[in-house]
GROMACS .gro file of C-alpha atoms in nm:
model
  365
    1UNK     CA    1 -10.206  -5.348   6.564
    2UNK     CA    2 -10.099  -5.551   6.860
    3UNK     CA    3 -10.299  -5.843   6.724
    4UNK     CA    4 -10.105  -5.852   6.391
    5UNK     CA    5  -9.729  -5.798   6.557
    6UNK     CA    6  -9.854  -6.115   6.770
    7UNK     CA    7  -9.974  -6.337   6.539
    8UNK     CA    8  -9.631  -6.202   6.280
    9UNK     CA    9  -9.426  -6.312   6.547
   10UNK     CA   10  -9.637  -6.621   6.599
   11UNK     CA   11  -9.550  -6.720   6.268
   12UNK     CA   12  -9.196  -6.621   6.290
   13UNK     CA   13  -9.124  -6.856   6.552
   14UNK     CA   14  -9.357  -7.111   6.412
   15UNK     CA   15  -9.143  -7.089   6.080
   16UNK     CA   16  -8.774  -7.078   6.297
   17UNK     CA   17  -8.891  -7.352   6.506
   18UNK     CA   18  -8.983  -7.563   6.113
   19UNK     CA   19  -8.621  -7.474   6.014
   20UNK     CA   20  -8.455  -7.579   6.325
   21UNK     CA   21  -8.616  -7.923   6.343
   22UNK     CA   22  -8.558  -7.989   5.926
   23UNK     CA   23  -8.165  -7.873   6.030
   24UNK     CA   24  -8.172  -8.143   6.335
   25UNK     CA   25  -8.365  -8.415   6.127
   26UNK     CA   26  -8.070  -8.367   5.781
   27UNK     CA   27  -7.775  -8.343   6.097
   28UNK     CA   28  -7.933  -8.680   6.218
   29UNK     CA   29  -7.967  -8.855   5.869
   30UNK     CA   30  -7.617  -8.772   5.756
   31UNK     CA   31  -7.434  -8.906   6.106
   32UNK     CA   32  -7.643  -9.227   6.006
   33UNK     CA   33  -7.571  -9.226   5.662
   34UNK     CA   34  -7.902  -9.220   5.547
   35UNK     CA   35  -7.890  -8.838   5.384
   36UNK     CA   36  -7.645  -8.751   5.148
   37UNK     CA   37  -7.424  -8.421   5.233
   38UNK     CA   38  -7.266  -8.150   5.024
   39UNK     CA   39  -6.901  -8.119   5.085
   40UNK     CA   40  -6.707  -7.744   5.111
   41UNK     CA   41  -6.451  -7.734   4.850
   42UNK     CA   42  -6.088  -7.844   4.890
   43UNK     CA   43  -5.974  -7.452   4.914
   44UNK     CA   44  -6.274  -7.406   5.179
   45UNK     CA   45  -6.171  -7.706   5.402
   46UNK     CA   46  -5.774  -7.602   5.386
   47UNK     CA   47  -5.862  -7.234   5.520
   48UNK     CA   48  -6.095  -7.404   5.767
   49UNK     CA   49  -5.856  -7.629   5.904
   50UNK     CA   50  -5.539  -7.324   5.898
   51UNK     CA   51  -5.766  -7.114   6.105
   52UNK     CA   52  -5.838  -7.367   6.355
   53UNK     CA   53  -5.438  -7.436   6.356
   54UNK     CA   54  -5.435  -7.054   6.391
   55UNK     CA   55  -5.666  -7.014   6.674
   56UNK     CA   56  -5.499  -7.386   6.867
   57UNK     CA   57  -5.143  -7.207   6.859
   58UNK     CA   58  -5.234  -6.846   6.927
   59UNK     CA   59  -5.371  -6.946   7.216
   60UNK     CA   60  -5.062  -7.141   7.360
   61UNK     CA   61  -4.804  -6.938   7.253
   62UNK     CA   62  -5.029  -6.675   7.482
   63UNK     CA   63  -5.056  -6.894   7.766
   64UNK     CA   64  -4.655  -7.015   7.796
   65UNK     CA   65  -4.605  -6.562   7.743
   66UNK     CA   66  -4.791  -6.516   8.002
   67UNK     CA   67  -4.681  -6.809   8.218
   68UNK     CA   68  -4.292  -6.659   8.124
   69UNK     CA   69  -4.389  -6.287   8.225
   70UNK     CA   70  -4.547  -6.401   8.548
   71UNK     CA   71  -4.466  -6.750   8.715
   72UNK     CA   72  -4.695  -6.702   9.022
   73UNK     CA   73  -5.060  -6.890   8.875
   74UNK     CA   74  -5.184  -6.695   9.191
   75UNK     CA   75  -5.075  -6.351   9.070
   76UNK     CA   76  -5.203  -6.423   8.688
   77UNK     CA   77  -5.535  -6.546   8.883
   78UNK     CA   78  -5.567  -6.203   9.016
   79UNK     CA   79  -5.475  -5.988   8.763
   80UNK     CA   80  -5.732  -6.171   8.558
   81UNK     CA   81  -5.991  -6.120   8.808
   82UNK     CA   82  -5.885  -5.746   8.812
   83UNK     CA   83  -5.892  -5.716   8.444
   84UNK     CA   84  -6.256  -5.929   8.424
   85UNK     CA   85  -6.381  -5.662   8.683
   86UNK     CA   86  -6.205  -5.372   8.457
   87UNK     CA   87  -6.006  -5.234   8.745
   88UNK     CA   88  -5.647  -5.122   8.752
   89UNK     CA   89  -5.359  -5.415   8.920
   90UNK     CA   90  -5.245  -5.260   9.206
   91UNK     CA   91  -4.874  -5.196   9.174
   92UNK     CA   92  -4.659  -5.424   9.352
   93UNK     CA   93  -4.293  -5.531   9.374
   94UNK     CA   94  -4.162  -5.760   9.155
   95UNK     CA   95  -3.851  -6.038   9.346
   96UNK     CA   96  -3.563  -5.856   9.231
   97UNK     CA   97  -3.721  -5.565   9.380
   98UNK     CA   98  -3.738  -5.666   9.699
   99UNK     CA   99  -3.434  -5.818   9.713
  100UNK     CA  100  -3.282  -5.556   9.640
  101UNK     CA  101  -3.462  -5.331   9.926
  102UNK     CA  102  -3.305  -5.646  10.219
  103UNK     CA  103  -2.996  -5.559  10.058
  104UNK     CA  104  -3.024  -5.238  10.071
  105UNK     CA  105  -3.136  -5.193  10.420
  106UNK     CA  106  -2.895  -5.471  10.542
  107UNK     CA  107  -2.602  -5.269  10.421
  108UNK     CA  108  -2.734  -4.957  10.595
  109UNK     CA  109  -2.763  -5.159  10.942
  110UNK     CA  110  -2.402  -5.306  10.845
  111UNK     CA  111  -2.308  -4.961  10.785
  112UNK     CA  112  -2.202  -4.794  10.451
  113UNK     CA  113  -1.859  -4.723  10.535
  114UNK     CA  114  -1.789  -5.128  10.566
  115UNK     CA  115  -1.705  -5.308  10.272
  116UNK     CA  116  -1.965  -5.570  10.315
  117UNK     CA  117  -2.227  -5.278  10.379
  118UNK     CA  118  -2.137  -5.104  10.098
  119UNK     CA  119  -2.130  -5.434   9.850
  120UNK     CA  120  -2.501  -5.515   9.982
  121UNK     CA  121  -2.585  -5.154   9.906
  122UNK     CA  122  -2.456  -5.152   9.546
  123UNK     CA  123  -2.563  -5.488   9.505
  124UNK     CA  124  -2.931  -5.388   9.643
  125UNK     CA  125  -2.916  -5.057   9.369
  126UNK     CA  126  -2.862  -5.323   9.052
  127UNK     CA  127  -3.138  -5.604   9.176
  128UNK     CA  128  -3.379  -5.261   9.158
  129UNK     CA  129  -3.226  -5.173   8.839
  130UNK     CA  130  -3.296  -5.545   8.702
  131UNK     CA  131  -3.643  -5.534   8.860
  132UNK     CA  132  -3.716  -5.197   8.667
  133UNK     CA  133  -3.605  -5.376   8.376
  134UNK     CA  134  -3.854  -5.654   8.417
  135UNK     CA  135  -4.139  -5.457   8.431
  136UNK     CA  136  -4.030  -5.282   8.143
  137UNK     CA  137  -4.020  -5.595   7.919
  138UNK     CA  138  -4.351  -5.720   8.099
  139UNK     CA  139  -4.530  -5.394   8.003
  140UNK     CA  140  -4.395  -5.410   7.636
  141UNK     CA  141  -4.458  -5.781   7.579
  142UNK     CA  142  -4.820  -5.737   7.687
  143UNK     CA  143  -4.876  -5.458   7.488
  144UNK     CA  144  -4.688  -5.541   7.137
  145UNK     CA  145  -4.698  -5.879   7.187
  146UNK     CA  146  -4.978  -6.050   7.400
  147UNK     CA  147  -5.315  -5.770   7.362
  148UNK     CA  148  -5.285  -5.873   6.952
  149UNK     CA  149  -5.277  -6.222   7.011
  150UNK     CA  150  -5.564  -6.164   7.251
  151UNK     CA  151  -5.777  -5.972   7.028
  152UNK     CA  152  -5.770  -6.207   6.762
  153UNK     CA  153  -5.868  -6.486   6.976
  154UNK     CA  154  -6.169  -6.258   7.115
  155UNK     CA  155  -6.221  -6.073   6.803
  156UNK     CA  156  -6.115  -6.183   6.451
  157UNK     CA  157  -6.179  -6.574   6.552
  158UNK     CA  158  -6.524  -6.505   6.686
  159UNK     CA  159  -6.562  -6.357   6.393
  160UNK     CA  160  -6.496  -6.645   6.184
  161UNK     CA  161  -6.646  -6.898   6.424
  162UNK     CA  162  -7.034  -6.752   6.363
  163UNK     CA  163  -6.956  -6.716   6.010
  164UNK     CA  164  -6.858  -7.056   5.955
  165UNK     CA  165  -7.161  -7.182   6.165
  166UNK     CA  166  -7.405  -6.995   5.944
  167UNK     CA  167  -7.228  -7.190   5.683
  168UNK     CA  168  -7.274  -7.514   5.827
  169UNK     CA  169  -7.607  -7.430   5.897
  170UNK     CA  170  -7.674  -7.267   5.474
  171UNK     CA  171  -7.513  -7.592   5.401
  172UNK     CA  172  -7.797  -7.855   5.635
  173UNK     CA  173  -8.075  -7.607   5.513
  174UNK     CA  174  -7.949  -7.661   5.102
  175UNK     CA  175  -7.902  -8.043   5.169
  176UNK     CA  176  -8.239  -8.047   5.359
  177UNK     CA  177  -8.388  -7.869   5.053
  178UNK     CA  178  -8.237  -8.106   4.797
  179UNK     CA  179  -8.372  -8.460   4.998
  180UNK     CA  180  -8.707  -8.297   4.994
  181UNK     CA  181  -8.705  -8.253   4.625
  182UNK     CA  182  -8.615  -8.635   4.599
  183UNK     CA  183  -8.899  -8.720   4.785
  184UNK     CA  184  -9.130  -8.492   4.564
  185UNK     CA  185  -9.406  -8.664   4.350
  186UNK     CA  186  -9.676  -8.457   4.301
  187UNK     CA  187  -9.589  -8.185   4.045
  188UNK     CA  188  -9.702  -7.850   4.276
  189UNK     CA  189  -9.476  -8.004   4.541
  190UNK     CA  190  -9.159  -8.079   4.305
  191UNK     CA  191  -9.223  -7.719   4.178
  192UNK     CA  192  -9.232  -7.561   4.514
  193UNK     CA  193  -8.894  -7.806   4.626
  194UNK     CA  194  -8.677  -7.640   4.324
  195UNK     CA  195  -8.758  -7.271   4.423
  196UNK     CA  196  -8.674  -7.369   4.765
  197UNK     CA  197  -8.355  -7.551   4.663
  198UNK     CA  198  -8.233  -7.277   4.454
  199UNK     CA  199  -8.264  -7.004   4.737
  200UNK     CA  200  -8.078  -7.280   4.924
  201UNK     CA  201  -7.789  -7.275   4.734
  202UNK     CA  202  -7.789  -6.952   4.668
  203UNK     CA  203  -7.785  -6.904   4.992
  204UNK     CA  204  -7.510  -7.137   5.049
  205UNK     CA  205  -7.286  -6.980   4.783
  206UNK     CA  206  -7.353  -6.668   4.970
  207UNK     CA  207  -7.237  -6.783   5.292
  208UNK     CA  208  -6.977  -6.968   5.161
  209UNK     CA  209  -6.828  -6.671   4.954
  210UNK     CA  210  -6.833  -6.470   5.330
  211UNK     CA  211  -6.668  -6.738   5.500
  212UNK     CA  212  -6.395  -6.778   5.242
  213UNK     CA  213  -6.313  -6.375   5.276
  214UNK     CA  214  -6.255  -6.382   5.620
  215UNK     CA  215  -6.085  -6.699   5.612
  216UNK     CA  216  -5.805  -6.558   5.362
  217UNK     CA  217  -5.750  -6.304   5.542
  218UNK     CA  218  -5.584  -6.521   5.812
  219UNK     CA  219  -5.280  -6.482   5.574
  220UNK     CA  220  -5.251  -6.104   5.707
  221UNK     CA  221  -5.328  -6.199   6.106
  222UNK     CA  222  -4.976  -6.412   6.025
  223UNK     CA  223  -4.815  -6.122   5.911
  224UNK     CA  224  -4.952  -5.884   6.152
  225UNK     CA  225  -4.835  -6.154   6.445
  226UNK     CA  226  -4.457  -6.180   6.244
  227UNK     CA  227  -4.462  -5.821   6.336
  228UNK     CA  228  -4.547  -5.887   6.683
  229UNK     CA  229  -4.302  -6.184   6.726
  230UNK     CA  230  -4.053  -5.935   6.633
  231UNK     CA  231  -4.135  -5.666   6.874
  232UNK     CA  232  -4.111  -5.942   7.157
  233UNK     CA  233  -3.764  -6.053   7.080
  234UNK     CA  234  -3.678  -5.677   7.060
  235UNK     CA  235  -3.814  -5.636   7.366
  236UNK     CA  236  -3.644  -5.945   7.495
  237UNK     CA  237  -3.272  -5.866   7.342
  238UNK     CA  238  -3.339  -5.499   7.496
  239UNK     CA  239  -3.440  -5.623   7.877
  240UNK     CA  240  -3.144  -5.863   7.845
  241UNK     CA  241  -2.876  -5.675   7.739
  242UNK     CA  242  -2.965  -5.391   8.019
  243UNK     CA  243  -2.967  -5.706   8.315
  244UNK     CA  244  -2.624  -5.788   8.135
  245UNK     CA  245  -2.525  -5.412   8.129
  246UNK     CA  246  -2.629  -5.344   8.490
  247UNK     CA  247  -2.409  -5.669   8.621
  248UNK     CA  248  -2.109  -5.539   8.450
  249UNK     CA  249  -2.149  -5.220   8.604
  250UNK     CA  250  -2.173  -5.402   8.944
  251UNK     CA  251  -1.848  -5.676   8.888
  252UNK     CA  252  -1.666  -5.301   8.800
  253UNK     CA  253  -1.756  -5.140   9.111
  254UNK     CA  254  -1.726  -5.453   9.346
  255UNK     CA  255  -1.405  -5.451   9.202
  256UNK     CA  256  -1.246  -5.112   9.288
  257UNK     CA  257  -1.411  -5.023   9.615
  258UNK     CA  258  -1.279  -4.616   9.774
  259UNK     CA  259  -0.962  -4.679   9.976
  260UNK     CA  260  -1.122  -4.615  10.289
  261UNK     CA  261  -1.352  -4.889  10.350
  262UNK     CA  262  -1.246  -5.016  10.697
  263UNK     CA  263  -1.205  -5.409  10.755
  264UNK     CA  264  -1.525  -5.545  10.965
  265UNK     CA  265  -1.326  -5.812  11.102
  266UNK     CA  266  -1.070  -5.562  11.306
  267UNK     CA  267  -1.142  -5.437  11.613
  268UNK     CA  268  -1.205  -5.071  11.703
  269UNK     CA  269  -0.892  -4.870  11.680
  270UNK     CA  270  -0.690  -5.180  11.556
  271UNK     CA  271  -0.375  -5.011  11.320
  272UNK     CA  272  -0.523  -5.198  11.011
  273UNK     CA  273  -0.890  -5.036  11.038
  274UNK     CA  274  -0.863  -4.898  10.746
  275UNK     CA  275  -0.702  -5.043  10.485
  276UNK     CA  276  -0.645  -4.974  10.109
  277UNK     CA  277  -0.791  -5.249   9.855
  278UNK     CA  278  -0.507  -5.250   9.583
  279UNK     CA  279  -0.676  -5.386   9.219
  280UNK     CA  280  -0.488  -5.684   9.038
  281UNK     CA  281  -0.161  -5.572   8.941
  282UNK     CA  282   0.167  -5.713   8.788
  283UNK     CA  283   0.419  -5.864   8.961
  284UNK     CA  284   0.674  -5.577   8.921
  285UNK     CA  285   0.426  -5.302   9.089
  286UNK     CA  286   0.259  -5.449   9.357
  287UNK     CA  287   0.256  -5.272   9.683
  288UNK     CA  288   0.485  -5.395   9.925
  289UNK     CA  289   0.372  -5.605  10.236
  290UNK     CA  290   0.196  -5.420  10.504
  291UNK     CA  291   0.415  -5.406  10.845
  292UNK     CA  292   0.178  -5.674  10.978
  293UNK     CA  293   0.298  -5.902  10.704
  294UNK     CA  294   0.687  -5.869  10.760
  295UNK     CA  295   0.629  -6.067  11.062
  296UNK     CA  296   0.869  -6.358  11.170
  297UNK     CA  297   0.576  -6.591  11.084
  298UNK     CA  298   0.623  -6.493  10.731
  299UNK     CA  299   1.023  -6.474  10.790
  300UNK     CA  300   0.983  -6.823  10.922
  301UNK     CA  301   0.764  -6.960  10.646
  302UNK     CA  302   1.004  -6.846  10.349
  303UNK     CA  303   1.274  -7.016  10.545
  304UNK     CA  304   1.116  -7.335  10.555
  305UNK     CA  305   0.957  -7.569  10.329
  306UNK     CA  306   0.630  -7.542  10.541
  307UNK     CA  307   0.289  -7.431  10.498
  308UNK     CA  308   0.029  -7.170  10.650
  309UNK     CA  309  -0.275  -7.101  10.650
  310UNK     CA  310  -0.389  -6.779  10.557
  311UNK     CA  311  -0.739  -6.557  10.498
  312UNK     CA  312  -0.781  -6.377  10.138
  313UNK     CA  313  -0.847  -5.981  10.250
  314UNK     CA  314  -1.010  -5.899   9.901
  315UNK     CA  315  -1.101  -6.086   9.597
  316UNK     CA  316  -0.809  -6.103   9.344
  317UNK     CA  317  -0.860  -6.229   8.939
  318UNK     CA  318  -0.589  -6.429   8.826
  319UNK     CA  319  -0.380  -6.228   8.532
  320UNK     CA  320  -0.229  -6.564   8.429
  321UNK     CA  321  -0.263  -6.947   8.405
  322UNK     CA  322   0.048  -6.958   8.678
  323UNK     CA  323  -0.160  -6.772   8.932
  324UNK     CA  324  -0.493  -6.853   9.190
  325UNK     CA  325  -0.818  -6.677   9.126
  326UNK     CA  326  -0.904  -6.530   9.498
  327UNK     CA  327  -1.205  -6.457   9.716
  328UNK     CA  328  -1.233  -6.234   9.987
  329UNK     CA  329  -1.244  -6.391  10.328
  330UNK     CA  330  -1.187  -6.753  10.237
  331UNK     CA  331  -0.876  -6.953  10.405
  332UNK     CA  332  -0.622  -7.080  10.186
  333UNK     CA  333  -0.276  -7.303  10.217
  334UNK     CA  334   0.022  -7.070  10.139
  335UNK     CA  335   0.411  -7.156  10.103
  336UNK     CA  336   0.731  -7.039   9.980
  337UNK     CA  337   0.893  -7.147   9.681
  338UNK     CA  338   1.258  -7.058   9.643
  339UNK     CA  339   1.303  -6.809   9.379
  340UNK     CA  340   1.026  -6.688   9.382
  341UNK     CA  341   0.924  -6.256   9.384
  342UNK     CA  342   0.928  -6.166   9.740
  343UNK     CA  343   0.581  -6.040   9.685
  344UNK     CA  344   0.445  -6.357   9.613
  345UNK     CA  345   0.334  -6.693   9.762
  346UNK     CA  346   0.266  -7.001   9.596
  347UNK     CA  347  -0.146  -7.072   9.707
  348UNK     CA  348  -0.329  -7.384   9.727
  349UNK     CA  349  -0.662  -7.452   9.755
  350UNK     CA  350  -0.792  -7.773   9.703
  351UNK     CA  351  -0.662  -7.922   9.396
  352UNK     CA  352  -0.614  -7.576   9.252
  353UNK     CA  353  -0.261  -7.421   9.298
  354UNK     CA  354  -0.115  -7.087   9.214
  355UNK     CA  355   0.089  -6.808   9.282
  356UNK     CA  356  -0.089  -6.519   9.495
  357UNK     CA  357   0.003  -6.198   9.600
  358UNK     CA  358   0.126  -6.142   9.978
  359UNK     CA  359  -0.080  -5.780   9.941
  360UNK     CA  360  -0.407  -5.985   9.962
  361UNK     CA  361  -0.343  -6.219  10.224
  362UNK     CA  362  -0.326  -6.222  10.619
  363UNK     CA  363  -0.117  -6.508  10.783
  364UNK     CA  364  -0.293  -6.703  11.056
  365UNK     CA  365  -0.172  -6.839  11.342
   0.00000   0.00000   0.00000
């Protein structure tokens, strides 16, 4: 029994080995010109040549994703070498992550009760927030977005690749037939060549009827990766208006800090240690100046036509073209323009002039 399977197998390869070599000779003949080849039909070649358009932009649209979801080439290096070895990416911190964790640990050792400290803390709390937010859109795009583009590369398109090789292959096999019934002379030989060419092109049709299925159906892989290009920009409009979100939330809370955040740069005990931040307020009903303000340097520099320098206590948004946009702790020039509010000065910084409220401002020597 033995015997038999060997000398089956024997033949097998004997007959494998036959059609490989007539495949190579045809192949050979037609790059020459000296065999004549059958050419796929117009609707054939056009499916052919969208798949391979297919296949050339799947994968770079999934190669710029996955550069945009993670920058670092050394980081996608590894997780690729995790994901080849089928083991889970360790978890790590993404950048906004960790900045947020200096900030929030700076503002502890600044202390919380500062209001430096407490900006670095709040600020620390949103870069966490926009980190979260990251890896939510990361973790949605690769799952909606880049694991079907994937598995139509690795799937779908290896699919159609073999097919369309047994194809070419159908198709060297019917032209190989059809040369060997032109070369035919002896009747038993030209009668043997026409069976053989028509289980060639039977053959061929076969194939070429398989490969034409799968190829149409590229039509729904375009509509299956519409619906994937849609989930992305979802996911995209979603991480990006909760990083938009989570800044507003910060500019409204850097804005109104608790009245008793106590000024770093006074020293211990000083009478202005703590100090109330007033918001941006009209004219009419702001505050009036602190004691430390109704000094005779401020006496002196509404009686004059001179200028001062003087350091902006809290940031201050400008609630018309006539006034200065401020920032806490810069130095500005300040002066007195006649008729003007008592609680305001006319500021200058740079080219940029304005009035400014006294409230915000601490005269320097």
């Amino acid at each position: 029994m033995s015997g038999l399977n060997m000398e089956f197998n024997v033949r097998r390869l004997a007959a494998d080995a036959g059609t490989f070599l007539s495949r190579a000779v045809q192949f050979t003949e037609e790059k020459f010109g000296q065999a004549e080849k059958t050419e796929l039909d117009a609707h054939l070649e056009t499916l052919l040549s969208r798949a391979e358009s297919t296949k050339h932009w799947t994968e770079k649209i999934m190669k710029q994703t996955e550069v945009l979801l993670q920058p670092n080439p050394n980081v996608r290096m590894e997780e690729f070498l995790y994901e080849m070895l089928d083991k889970k990416v360790p978890m790590r911190a993404n950048n906004h992550e960790l900045l947020g964790e200096s900030m929030i640990d700076s503002g502890h050792e600044f202390g919380p009760g500062t209001a430096y400290g407490s900006a670095l803390i709040k600020c620390g709390e949103t870069e966490k927030l926009l980190g979260s937010a990251e890896k939510e859109f990361i973790q949605s795009s690769a799952i909606n977005f880049l694991t079907p583009f994937r598995n139509y590369i690795e799937g779908d398109f290896k699919t159609i690749s073999k097919e369309r090789k047994l194809l070419q292959n159908k198709r060297l096999d019917l032209d190989a037939a059809k040369n060997k019934l032109k070369k035919a002379r002896v009747a038993d030989a030209r009668s043997a060549a026409e069976t053989e060419l028509r289980i060639a092109q039977s053959e061929f049709d076969r194939q070429a009827e398989i490969t034409r299925l799968l190829l149409e159906g590229i039509s729904s892989t375009h509509a299956h990766h519409l619906r994937c290009l849609n989930d992305f920009v979802d996911a995209q409009a979603a991480y990006y208006a909760h990083c938009y979100q989570y800044m507003i939330d910060l500019k409204k809370q850097l804005g109104s800090f608790p009245s008793t955040f106590s000024n770093n740069n006074q020293p211990a005990g000083s009478s202005s240690a703590s100090i109330s931040v007033p918001t941006a307020q009209p004219a009419a009903s702001l505050p009036a100046p602190p004691p430390s303000q109704t000094s005779p340097a401020l006496n002196e520099l509404r009686s004059t036509s001179g200028t001062r320098k003087a350091r902006v206590l809290y940031d201050y948004d400008a609630a018309s073209s006539s006034e200065l946009s401020l920032l806490a702790d810069e130095v500005i020039t300040v002066s007195s323009v006649p008729g003007m509010d008592s609680d305001w000065l006319m500021g200058q910084r740079g080219n940029q002039k304005g009035k400014v409220p006294i409230t915000y401002l601490e005269l320097l020597n």
